[in-house]
mmCIF file of C-alpha atoms and ligand atoms in Angstrom:
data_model
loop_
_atom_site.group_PDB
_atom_site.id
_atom_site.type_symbol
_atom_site.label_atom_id
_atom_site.label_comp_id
_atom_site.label_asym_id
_atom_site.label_seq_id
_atom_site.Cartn_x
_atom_site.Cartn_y
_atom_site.Cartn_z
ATOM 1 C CA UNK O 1 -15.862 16.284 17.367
ATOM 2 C CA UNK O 2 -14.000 13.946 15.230
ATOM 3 C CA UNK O 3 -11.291 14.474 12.963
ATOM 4 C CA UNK O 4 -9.761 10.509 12.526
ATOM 5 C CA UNK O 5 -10.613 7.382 11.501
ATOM 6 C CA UNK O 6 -12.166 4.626 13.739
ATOM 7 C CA UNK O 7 -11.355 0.763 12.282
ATOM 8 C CA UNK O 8 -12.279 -2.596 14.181
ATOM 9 C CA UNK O 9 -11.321 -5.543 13.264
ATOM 10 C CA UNK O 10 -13.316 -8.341 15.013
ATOM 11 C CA UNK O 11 -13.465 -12.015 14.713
ATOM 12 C CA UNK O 12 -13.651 -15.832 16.267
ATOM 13 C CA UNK O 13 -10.227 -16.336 18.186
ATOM 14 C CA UNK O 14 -7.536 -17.811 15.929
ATOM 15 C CA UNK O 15 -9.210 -15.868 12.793
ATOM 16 C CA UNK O 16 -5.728 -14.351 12.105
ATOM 17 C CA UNK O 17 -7.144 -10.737 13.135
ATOM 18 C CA UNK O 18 -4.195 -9.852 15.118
ATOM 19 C CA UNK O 19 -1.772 -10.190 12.221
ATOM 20 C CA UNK O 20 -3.973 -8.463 9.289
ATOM 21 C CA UNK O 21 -4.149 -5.345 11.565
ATOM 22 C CA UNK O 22 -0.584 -5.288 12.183
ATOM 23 C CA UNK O 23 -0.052 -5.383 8.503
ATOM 24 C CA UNK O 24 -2.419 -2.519 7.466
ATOM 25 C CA UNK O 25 -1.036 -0.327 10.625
ATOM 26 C CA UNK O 26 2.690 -1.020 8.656
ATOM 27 C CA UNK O 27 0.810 -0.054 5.182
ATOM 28 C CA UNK O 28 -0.913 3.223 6.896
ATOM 29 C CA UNK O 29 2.311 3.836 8.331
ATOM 30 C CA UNK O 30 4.414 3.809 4.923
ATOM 31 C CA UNK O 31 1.977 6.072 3.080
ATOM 32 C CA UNK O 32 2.082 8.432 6.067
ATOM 33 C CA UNK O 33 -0.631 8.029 8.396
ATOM 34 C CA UNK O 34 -0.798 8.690 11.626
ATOM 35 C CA UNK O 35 -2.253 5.800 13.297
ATOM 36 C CA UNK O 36 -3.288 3.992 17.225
ATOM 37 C CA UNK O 37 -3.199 -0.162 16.521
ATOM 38 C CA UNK O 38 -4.742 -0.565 20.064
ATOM 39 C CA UNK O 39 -6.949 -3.541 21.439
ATOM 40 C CA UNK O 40 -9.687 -4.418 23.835
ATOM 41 C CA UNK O 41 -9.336 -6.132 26.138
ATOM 42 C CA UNK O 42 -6.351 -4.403 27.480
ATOM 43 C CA UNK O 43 -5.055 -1.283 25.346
ATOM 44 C CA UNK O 44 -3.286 0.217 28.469
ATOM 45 C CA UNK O 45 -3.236 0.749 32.370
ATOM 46 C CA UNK O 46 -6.054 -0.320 33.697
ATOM 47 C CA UNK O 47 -7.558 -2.092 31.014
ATOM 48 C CA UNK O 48 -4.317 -4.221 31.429
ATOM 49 C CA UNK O 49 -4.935 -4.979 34.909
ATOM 50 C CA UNK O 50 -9.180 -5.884 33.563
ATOM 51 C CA UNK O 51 -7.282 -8.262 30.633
ATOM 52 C CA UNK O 52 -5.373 -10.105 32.999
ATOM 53 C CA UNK O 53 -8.643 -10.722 35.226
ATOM 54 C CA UNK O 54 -11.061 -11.392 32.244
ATOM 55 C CA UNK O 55 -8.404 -14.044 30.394
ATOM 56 C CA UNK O 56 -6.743 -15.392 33.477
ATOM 57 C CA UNK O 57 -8.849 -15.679 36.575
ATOM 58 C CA UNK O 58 -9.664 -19.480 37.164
ATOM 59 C CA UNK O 59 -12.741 -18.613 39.535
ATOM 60 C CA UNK O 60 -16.087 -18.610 38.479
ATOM 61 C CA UNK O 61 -17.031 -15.729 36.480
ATOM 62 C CA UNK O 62 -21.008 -15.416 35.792
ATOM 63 C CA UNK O 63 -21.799 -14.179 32.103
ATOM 64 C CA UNK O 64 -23.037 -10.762 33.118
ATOM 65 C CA UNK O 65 -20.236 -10.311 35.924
ATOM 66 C CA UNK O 66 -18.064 -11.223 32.579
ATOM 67 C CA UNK O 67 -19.668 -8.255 30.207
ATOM 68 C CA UNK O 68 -19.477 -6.011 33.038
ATOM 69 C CA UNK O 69 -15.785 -6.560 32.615
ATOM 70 C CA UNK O 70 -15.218 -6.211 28.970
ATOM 71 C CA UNK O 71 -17.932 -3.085 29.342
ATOM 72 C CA UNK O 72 -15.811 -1.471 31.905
ATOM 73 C CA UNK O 73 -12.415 -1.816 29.993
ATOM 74 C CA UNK O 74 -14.303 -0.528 26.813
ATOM 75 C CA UNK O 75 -15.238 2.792 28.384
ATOM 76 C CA UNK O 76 -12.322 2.881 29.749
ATOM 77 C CA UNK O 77 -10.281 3.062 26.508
ATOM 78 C CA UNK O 78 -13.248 4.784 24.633
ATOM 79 C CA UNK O 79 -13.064 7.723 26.941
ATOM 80 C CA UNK O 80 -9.263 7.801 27.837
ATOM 81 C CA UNK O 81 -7.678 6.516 24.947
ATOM 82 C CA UNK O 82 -9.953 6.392 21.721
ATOM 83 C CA UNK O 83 -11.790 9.519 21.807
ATOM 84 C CA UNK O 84 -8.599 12.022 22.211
ATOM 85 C CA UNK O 85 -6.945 10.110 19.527
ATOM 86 C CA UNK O 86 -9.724 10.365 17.209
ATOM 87 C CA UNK O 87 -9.928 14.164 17.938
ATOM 88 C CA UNK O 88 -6.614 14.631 17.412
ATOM 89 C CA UNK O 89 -6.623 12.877 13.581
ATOM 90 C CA UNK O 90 -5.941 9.570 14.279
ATOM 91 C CA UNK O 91 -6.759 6.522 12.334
ATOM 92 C CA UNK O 92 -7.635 4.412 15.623
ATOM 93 C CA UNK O 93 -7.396 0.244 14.321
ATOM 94 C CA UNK O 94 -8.793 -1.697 17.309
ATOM 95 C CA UNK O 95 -8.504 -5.239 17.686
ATOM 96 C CA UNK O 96 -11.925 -6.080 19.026
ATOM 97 C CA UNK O 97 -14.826 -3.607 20.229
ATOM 98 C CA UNK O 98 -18.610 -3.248 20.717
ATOM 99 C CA UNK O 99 -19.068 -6.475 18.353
ATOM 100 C CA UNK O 100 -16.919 -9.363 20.122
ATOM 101 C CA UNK O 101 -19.441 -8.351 22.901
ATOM 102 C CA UNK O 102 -22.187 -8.875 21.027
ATOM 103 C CA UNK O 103 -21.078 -12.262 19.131
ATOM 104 C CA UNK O 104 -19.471 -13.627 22.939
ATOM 105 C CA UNK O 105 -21.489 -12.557 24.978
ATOM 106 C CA UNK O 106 -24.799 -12.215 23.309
ATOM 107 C CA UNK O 107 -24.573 -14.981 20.972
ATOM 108 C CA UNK O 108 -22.155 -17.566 22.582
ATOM 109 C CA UNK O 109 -23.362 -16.855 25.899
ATOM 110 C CA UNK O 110 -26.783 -16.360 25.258
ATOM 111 C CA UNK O 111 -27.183 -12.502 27.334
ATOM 112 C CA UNK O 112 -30.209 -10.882 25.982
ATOM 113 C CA UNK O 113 -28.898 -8.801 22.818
ATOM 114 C CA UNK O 114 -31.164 -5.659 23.192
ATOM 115 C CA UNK O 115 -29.505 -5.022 27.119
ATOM 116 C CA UNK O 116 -26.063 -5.628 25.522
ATOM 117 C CA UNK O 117 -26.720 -3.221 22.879
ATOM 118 C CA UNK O 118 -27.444 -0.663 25.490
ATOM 119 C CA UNK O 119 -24.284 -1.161 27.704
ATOM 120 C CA UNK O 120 -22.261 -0.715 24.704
ATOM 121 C CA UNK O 121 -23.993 2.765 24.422
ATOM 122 C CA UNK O 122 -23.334 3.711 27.285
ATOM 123 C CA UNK O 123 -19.576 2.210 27.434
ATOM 124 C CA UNK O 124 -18.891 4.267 24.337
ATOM 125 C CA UNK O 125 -20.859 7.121 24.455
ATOM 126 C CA UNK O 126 -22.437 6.574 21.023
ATOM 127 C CA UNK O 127 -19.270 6.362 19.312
ATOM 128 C CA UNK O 128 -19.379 3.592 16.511
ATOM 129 C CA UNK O 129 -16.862 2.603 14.003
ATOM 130 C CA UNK O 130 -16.463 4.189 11.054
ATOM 131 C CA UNK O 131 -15.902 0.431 9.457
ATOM 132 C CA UNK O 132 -15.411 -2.716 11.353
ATOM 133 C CA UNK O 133 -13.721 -6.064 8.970
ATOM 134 C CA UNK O 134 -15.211 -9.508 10.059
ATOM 135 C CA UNK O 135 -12.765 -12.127 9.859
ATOM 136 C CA UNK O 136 -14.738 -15.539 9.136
ATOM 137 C CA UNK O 137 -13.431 -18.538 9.172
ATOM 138 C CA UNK O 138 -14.618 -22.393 10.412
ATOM 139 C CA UNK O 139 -14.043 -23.002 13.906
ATOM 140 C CA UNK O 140 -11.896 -26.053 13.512
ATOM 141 C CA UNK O 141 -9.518 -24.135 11.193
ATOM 142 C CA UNK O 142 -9.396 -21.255 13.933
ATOM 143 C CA UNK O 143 -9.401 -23.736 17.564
ATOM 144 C CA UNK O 144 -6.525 -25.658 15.662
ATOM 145 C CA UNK O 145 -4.587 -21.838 15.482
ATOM 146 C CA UNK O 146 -5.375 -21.529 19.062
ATOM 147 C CA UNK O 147 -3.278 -24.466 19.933
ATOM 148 C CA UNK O 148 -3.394 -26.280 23.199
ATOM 149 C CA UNK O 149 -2.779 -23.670 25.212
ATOM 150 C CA UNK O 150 -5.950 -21.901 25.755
ATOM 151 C CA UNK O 151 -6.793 -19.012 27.727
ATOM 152 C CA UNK O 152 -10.202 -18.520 29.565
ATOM 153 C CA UNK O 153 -12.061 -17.628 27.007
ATOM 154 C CA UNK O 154 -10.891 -19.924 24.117
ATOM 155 C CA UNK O 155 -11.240 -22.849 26.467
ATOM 156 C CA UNK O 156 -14.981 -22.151 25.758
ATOM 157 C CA UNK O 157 -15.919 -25.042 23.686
ATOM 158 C CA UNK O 158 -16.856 -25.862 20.425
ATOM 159 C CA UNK O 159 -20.789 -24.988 20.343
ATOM 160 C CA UNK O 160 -19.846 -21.709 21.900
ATOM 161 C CA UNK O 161 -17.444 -20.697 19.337
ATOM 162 C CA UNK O 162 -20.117 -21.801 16.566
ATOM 163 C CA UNK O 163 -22.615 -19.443 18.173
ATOM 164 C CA UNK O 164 -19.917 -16.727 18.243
ATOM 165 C CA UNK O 165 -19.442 -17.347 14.315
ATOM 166 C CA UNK O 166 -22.903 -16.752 13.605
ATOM 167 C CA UNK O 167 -23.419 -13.959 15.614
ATOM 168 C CA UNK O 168 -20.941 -12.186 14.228
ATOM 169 C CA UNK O 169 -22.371 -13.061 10.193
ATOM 170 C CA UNK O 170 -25.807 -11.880 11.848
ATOM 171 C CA UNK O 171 -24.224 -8.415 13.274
ATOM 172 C CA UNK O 172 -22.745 -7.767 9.510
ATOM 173 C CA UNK O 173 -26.394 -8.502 7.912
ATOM 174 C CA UNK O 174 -27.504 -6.299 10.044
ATOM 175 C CA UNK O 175 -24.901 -3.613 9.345
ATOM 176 C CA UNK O 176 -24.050 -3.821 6.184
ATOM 177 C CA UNK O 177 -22.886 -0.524 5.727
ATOM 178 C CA UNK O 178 -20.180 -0.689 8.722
ATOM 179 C CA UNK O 179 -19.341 -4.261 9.031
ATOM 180 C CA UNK O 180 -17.807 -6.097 5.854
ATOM 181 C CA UNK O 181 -16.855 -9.704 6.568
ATOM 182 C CA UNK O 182 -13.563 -11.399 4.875
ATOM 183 C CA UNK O 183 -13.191 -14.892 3.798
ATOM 184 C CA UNK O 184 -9.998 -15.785 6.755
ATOM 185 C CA UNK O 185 -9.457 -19.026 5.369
ATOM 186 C CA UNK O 186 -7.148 -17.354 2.371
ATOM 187 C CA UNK O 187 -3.971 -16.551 1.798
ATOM 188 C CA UNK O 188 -2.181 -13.951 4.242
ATOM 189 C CA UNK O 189 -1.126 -11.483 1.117
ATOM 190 C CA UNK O 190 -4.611 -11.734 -0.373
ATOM 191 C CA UNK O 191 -6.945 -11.010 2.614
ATOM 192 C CA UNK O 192 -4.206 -8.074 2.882
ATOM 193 C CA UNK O 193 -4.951 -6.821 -0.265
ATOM 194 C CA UNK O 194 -9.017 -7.332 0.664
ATOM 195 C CA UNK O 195 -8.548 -5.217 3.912
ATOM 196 C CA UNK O 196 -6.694 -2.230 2.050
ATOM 197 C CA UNK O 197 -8.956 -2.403 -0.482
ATOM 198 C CA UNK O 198 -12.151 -1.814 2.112
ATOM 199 C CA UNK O 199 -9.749 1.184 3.856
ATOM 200 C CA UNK O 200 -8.900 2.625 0.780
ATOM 201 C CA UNK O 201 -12.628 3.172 0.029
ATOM 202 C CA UNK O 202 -12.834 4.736 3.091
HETATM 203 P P1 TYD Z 301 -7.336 -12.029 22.954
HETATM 204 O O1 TYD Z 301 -6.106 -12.750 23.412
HETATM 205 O O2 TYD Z 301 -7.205 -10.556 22.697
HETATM 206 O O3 TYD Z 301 -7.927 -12.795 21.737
HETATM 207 P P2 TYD Z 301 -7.750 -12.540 20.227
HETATM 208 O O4 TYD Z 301 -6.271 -12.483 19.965
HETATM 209 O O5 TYD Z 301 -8.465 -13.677 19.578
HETATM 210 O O6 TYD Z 301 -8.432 -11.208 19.976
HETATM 211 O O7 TYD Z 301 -8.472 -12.290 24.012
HETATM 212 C C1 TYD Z 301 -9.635 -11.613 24.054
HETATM 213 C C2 TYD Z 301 -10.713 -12.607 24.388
HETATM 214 O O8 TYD Z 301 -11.813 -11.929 24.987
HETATM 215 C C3 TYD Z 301 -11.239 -13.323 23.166
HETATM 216 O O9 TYD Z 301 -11.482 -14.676 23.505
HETATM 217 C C4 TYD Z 301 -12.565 -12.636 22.907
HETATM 218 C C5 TYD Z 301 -13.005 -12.212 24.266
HETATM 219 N N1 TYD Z 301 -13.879 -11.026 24.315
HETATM 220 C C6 TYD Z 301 -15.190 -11.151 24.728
HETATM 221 O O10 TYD Z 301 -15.641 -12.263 25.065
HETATM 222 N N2 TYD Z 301 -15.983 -10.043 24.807
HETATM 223 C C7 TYD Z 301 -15.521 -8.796 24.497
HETATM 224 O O11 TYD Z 301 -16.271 -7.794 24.568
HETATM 225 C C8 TYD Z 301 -14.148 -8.667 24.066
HETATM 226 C C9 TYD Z 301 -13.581 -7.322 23.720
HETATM 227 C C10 TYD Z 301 -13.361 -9.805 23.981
#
């Protein structure tokens, strides 16, 4: 059973995801909610210990040793984490889930997207997101937010991080009901006031 309020925000890295759900956990916050900003990779324990491997491990990693890793921390926090704080009324905002799968390692790594489909099922039981906010933007806009310093995954290249784009525009026209996608190239206070808007209808 459950009671909360599931929210994922996904997106290219350097979409400006990271600080849009820190701003609507401080908006839930001031009108009284009760609220879990959490994140995959890595919410807590041993997801931590999976981030650190995932973003920092300079060996070779094959693409489905890879999803097995992201897969593994996501039923990890699903299960441990997620779940119990949905039951108990939570509005759960997680920074990345089931889709940043899909979009890196379907679409930017080219797995087959029907078997990644059905690890996420059984990673998360079932469980989707009640809404999930796409953050688009152009991927030299977002590598030049990245910076120099990239981790594993961000030193990914170019083409990749084009393929990630579109799969994530083909996951929302395929969802249109859960996944609404936001122009990221706007103004901080503005795409604010777009991702209230979409939580407020919920
Ligand atoms: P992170 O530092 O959290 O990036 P960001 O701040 O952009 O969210 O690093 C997570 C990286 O892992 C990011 O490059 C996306 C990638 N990733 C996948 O490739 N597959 C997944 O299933 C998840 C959850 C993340």
């Amino acid at each position: 059973m459950k009671n909360g309020l599931f929210i994922t925000f996904e997106g290219a890295d350097g979409c400006g995801k990271t600080t849009q759900i820190e701003l609507l956990d401080k908006y839930l916050r001031g009108r009284g909610g009760n609220t879990l900003l959490t994140r995959e990779p890595g919410g807590k324990g041993l997801g931590v210990k999976l981030r650190e491997i995932l973003l920092n491990y300079d060996g070779e990693v094959s693409p489905t040793a890879e999803s097995f890793l992201f897969l593994a921390d996501r039923a990890q926090h699903i299960d441990c984490i997620i779940k119990p704080a949905l039951k108990a009324g939570t509005i759960v905002l997680c920074d990345r889930h089931t889709d940043s799968t899909v979009a890196y390692q379907g679409y930017g790594r080219g797995l087959d997207l029907n078997r990644i489909n059905s690890l996420n099922e059984i990673a998360t039981g079932g469980l989707k997101p009640d809404l999930t906010i796409v953050f688009d933007i152009d991927v030299e806009t977002s590598m030049q937010r990245v910076g120099k310093e990239k981790d594993r995954m961000e030193s990914a290249g170019v083409e990749f991080f084009n393929r990630v784009r579109e799969g994530y525009l083909q996951i929302a026209k395929s969802e249109p009901e859960r996944v609404k996608v936001i122009n990221s190239s706007d103004t901080i206070e503005n795409i604010h006031n777009q991702v209230v808007e979409l939580v407020e209808a919920l």
